[in-house]
Coordinates of N, CA and C in Angstrom, one line a residue:
X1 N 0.8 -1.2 0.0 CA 0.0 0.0 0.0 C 0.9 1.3 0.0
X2 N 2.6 0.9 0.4 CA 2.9 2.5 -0.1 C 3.1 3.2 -1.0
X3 N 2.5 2.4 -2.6 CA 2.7 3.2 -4.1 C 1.5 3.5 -4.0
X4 N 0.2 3.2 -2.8 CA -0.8 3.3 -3.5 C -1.2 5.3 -3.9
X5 N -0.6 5.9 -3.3 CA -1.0 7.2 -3.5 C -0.1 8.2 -4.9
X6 N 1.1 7.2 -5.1 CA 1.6 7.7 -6.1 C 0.7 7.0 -7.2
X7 N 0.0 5.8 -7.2 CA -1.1 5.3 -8.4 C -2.2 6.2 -8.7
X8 N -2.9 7.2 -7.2 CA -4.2 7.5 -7.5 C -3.5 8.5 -8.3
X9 N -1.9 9.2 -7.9 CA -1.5 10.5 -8.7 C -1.3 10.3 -10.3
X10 N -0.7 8.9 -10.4 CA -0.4 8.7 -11.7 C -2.4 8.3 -12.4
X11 N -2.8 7.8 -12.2 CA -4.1 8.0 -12.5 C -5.0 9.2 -12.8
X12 N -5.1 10.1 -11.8 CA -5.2 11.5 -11.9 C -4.9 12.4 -13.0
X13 N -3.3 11.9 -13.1 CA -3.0 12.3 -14.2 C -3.1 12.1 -15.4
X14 N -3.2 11.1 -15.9 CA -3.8 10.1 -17.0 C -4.9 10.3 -17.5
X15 N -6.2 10.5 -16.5 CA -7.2 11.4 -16.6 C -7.1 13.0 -17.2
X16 N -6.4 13.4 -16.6 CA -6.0 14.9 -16.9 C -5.8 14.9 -18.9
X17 N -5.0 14.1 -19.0 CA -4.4 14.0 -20.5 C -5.6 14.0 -21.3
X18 N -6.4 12.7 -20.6 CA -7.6 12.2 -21.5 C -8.6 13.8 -21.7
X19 N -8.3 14.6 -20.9 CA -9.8 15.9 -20.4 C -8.9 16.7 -21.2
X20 N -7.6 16.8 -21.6 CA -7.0 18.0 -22.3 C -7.2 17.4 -23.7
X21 N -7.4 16.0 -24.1 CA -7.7 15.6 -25.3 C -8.9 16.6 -25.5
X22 N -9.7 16.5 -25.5 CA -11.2 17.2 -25.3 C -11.4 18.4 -25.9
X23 N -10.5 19.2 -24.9 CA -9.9 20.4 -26.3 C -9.5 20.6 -27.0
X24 N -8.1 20.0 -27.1 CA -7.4 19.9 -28.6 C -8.3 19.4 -29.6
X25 N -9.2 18.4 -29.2 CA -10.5 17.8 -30.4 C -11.1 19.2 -31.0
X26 N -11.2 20.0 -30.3 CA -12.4 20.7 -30.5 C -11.5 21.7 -31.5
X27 N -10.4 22.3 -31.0 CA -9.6 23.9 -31.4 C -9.2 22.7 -33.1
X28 N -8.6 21.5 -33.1 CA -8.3 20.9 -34.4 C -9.1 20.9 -35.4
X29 N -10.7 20.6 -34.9 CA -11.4 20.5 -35.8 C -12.4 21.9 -36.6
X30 N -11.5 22.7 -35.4 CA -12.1 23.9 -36.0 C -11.3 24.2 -37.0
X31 N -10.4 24.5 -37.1 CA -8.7 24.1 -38.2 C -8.7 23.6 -39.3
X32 N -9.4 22.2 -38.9 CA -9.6 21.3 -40.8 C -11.1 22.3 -41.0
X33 N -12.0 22.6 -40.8 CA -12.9 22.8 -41.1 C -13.0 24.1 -42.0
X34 N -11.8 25.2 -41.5 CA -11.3 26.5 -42.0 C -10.6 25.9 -43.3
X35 N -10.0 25.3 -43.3 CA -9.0 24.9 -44.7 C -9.4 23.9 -45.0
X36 N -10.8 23.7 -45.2 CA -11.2 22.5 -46.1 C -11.2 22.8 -47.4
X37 N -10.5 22.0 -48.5 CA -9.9 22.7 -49.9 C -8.8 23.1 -49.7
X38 N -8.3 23.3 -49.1 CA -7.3 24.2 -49.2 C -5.6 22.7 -49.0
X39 N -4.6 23.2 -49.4 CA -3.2 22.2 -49.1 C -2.7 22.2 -48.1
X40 N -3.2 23.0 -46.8 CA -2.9 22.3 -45.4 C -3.8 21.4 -45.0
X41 N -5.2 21.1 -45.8 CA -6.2 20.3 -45.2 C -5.8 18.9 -44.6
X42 N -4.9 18.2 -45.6 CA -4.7 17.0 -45.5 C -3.9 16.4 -44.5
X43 N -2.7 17.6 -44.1 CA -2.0 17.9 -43.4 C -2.7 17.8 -42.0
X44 N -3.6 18.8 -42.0 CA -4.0 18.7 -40.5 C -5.4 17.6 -40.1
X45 N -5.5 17.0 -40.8 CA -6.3 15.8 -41.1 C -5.6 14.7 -39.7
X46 N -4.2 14.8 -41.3 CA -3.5 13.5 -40.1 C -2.4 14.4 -38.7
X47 N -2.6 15.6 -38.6 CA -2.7 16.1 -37.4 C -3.7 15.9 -36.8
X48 N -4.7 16.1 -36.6 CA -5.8 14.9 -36.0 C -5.7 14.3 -35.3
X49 N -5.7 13.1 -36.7 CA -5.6 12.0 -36.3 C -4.3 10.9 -35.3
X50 N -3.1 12.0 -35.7 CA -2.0 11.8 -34.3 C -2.6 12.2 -33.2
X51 N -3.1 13.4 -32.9 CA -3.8 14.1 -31.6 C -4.2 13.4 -31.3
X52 N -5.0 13.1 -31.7 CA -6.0 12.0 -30.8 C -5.7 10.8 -30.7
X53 N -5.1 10.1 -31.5 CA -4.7 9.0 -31.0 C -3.5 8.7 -30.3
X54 N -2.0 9.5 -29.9 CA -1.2 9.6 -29.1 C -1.6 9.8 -27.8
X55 N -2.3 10.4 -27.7 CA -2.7 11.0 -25.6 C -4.0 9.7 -25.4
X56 N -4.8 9.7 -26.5 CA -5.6 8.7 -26.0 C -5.1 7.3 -25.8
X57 N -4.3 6.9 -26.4 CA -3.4 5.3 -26.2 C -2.7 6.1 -24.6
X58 N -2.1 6.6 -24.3 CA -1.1 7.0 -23.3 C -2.3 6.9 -22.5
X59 N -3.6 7.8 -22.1 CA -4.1 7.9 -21.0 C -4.7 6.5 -20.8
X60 N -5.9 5.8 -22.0 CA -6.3 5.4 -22.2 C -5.4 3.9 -21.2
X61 N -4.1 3.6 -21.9 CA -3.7 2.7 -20.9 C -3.4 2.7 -19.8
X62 N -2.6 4.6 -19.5 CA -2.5 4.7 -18.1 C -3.4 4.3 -17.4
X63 N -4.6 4.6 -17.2 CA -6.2 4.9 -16.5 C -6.4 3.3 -16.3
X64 N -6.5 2.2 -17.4 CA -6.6 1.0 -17.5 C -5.5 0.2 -16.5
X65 N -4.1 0.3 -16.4 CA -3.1 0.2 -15.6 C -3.6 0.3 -14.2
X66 N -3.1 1.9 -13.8 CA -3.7 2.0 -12.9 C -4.5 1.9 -12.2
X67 N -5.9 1.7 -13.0 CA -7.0 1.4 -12.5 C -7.5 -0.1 -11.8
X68 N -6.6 -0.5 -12.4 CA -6.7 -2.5 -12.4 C -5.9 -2.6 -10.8
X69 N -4.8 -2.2 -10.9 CA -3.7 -2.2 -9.6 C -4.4 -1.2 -8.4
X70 N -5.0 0.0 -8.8 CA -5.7 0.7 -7.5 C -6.2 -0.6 -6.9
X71 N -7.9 -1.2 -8.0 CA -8.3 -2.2 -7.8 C -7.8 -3.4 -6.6
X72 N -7.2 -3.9 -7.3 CA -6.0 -4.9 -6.5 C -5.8 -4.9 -5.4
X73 N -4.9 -3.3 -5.2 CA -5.2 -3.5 -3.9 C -5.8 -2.6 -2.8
X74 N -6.9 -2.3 -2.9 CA -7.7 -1.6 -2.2 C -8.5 -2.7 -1.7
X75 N -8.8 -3.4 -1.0 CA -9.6 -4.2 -0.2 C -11.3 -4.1 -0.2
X76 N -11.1 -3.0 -0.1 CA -13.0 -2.6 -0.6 C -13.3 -2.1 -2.1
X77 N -12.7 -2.2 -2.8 CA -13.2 -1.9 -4.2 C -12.5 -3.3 -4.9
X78 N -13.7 -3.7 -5.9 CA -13.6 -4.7 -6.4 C -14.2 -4.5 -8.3
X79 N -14.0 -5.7 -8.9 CA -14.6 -5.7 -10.6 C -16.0 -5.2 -10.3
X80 N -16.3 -4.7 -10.7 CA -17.8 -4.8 -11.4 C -18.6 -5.0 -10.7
X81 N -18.6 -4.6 -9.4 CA -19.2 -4.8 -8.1 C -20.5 -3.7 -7.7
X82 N -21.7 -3.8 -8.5 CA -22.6 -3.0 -7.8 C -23.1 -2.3 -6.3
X83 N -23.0 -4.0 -5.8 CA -23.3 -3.5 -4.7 C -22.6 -2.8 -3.2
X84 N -21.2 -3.0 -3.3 CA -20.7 -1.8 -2.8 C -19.7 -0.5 -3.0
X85 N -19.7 -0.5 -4.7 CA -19.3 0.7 -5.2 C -20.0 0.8 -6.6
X86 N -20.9 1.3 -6.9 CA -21.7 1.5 -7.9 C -20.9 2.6 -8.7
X87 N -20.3 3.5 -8.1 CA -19.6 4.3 -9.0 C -18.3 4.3 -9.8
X88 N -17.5 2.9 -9.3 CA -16.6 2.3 -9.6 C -17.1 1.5 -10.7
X89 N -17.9 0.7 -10.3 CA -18.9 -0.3 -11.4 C -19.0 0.2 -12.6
X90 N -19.9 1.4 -12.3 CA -20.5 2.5 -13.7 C -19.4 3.2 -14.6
X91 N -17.8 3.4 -13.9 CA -16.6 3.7 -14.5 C -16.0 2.6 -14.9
X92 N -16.5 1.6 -14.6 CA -15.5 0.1 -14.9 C -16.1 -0.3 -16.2
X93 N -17.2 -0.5 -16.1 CA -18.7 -0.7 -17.1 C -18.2 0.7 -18.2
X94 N -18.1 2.0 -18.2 CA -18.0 2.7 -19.0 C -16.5 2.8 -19.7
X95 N -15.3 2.6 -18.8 CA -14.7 1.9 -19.3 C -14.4 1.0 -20.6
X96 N -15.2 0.2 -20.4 CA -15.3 -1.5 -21.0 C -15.8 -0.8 -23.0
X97 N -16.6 0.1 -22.6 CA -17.5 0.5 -23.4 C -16.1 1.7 -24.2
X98 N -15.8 2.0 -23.6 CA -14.6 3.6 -24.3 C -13.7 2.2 -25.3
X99 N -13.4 1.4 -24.4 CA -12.1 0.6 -25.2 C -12.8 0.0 -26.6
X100 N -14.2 -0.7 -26.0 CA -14.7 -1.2 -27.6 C -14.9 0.0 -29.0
X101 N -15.3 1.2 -28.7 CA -15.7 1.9 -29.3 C -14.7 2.5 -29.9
X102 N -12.7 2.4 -29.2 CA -11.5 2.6 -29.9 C -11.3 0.8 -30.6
X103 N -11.3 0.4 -30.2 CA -10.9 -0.7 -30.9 C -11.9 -1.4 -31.8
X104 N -12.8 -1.2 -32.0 CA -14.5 -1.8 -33.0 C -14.6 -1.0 -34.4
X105 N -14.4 0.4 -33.7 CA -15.0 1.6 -34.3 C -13.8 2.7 -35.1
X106 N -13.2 2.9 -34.0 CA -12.0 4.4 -34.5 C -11.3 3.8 -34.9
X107 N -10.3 2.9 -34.7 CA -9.1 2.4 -35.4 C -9.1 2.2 -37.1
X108 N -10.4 1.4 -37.3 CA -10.2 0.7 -38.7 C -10.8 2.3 -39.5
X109 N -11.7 3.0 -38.7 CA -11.8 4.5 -39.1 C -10.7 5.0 -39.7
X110 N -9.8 5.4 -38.4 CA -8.7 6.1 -39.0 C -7.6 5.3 -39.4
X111 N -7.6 4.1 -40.0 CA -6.9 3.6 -40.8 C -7.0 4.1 -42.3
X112 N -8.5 3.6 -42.8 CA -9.3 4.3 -43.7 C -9.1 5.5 -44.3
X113 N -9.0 6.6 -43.1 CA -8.8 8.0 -43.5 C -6.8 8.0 -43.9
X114 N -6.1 7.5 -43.1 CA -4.7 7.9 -43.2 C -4.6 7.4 -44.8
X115 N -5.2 5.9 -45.0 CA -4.7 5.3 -46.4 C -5.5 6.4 -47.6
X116 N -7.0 6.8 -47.5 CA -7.2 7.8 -47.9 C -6.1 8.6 -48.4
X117 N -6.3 9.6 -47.7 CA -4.8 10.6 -47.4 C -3.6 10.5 -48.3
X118 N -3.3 9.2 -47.7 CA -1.8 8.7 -48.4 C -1.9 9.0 -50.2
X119 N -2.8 8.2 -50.2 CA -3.1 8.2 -51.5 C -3.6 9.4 -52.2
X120 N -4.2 10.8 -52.0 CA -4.7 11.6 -52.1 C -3.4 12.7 -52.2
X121 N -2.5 12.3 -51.7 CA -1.4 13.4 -51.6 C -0.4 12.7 -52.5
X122 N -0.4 11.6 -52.9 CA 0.7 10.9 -53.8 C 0.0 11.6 -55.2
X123 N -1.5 11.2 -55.5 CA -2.1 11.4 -57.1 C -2.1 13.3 -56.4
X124 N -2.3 13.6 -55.6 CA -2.4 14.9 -55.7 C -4.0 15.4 -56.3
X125 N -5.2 15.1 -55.5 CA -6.4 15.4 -55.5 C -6.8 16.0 -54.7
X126 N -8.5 16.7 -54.5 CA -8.8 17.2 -53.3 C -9.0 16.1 -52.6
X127 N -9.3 15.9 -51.3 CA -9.9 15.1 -49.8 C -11.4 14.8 -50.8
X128 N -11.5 13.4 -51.0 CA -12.4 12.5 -51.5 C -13.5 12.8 -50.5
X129 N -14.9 12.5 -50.9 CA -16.2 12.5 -50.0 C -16.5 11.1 -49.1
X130 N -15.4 10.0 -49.6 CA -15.3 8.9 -48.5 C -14.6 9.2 -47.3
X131 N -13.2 10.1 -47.9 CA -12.2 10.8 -46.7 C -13.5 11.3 -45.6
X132 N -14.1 12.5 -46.1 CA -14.9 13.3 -45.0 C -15.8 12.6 -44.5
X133 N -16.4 11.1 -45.3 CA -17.8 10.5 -44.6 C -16.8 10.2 -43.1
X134 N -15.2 9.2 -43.5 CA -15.0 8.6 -42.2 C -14.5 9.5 -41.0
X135 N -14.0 10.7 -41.8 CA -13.5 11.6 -40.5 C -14.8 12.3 -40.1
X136 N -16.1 12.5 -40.5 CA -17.1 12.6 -39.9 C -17.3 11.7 -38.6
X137 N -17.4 10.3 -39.1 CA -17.8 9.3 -38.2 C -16.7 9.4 -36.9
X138 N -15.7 9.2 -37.1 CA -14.5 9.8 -36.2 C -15.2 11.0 -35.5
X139 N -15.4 11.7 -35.9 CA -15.5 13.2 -34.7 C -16.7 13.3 -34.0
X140 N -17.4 12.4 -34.8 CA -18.9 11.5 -33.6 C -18.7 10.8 -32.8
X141 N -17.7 9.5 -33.2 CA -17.3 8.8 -32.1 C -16.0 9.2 -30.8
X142 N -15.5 10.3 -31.2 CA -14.4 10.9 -30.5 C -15.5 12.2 -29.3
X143 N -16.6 12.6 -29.8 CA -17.3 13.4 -29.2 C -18.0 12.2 -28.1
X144 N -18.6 11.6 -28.7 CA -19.0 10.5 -28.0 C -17.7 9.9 -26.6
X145 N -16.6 9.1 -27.2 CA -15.7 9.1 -25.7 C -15.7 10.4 -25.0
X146 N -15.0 11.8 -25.6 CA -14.8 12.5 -24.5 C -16.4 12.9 -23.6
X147 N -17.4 12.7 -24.2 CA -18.4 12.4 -23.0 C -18.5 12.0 -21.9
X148 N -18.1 10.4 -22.2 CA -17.8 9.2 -21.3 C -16.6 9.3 -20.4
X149 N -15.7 10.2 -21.3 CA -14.4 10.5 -20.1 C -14.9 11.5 -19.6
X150 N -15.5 12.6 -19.8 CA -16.0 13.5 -18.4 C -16.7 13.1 -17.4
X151 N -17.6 12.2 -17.9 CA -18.5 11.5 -17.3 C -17.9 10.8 -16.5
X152 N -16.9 9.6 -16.6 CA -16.0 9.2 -15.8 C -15.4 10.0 -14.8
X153 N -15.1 10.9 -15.6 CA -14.2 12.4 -14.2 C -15.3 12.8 -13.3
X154 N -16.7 13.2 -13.8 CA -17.2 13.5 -12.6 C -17.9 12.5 -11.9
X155 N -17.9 11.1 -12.3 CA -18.1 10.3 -11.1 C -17.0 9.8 -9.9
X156 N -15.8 9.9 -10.2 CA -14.7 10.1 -9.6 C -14.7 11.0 -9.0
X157 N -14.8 12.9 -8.9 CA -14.6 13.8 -8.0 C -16.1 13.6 -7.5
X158 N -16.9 13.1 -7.8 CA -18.8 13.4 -6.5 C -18.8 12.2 -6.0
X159 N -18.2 11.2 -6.5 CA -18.4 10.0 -5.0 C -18.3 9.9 -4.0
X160 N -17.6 10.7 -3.5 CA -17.6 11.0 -2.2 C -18.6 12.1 -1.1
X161 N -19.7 12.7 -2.7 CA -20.5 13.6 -1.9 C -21.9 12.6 -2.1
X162 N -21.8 11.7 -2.9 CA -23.6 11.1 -3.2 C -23.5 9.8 -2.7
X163 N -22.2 9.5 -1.5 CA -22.5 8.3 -1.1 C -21.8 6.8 -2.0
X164 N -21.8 6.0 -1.6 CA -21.2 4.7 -2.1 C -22.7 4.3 -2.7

């Protein structure tokens, strides 16, 4: 139990990354949306698409790490345990749900869009209307997680005011 306070910090933090994702989402997408047509578009396309996917892998496993090992060893918090941490449960459960929706959904997305891309800047075209269908879908499903990670953040800081 004496790493356990450097875990909730490394955790904390992890979290933090995932909540500054959130913004960068938003200020980027204002960015491609200004130079759509234009020869930085493609550029900041897969600017993007690194943004978001470098801090989200980083937080994404930090939070999962840590989260498993807090688990572990805290003697009163357990898996998936409704009945005496519901708010752990509902983060564990929401969890479960963030990871399918990167791994199901976004990945083979922005695979899609990079090969797009690639190819679009070799022939030297505009950004195809398949490029924008899948980075649409992306910025639904990316709005969609940072939901679920706020959502996550604030059942973490009010647990302790609405009770176990």
């Amino acid at each position: 139990m004496e790493y356990y306070p450097t875990l909730i910090t490394l955790h904390i933090i992890f979290a933090g990354g995932w909540l500054i994702s959130l913004v960068t989402d938003i200020i980027i997408k204002r960015f491609i949306y200004n130079s759509k047509g234009t020869d930085k578009e493609k550029t900041l396309i897969a600017l993007y698409l690194t943004i978001i996917n470098l801090p989200g892998i980083i937080s994404s496993s930090g939070i999962l790490i840590t989260g498993i090992v807090l688990v572990l060893l805290n003697p009163a918090y357990g898996f998936f345990d409704m009945s005496a941490n519901h708010w752990l449960a509902t983060k564990q459960i929401l969890m479960v749900v963030l990871l399918l929706i990167i791994f199901v959904l976004i990945i083979p997305a922005a695979k899609k869009i990079r090969a797009g891309i690639k190819s679009e800047l070799n022939s030297n075209v505009q950004t195809t209307e398949e490029t924008y269908s899948f980075l649409k879908k992306i910025y639904k499903l990316n709005t969609t997680i940072n939901l679920i990670v706020l959502l996550n953040f604030l059942l973490a800081i009010t647990h302790r005011f609405i009770g176990n």
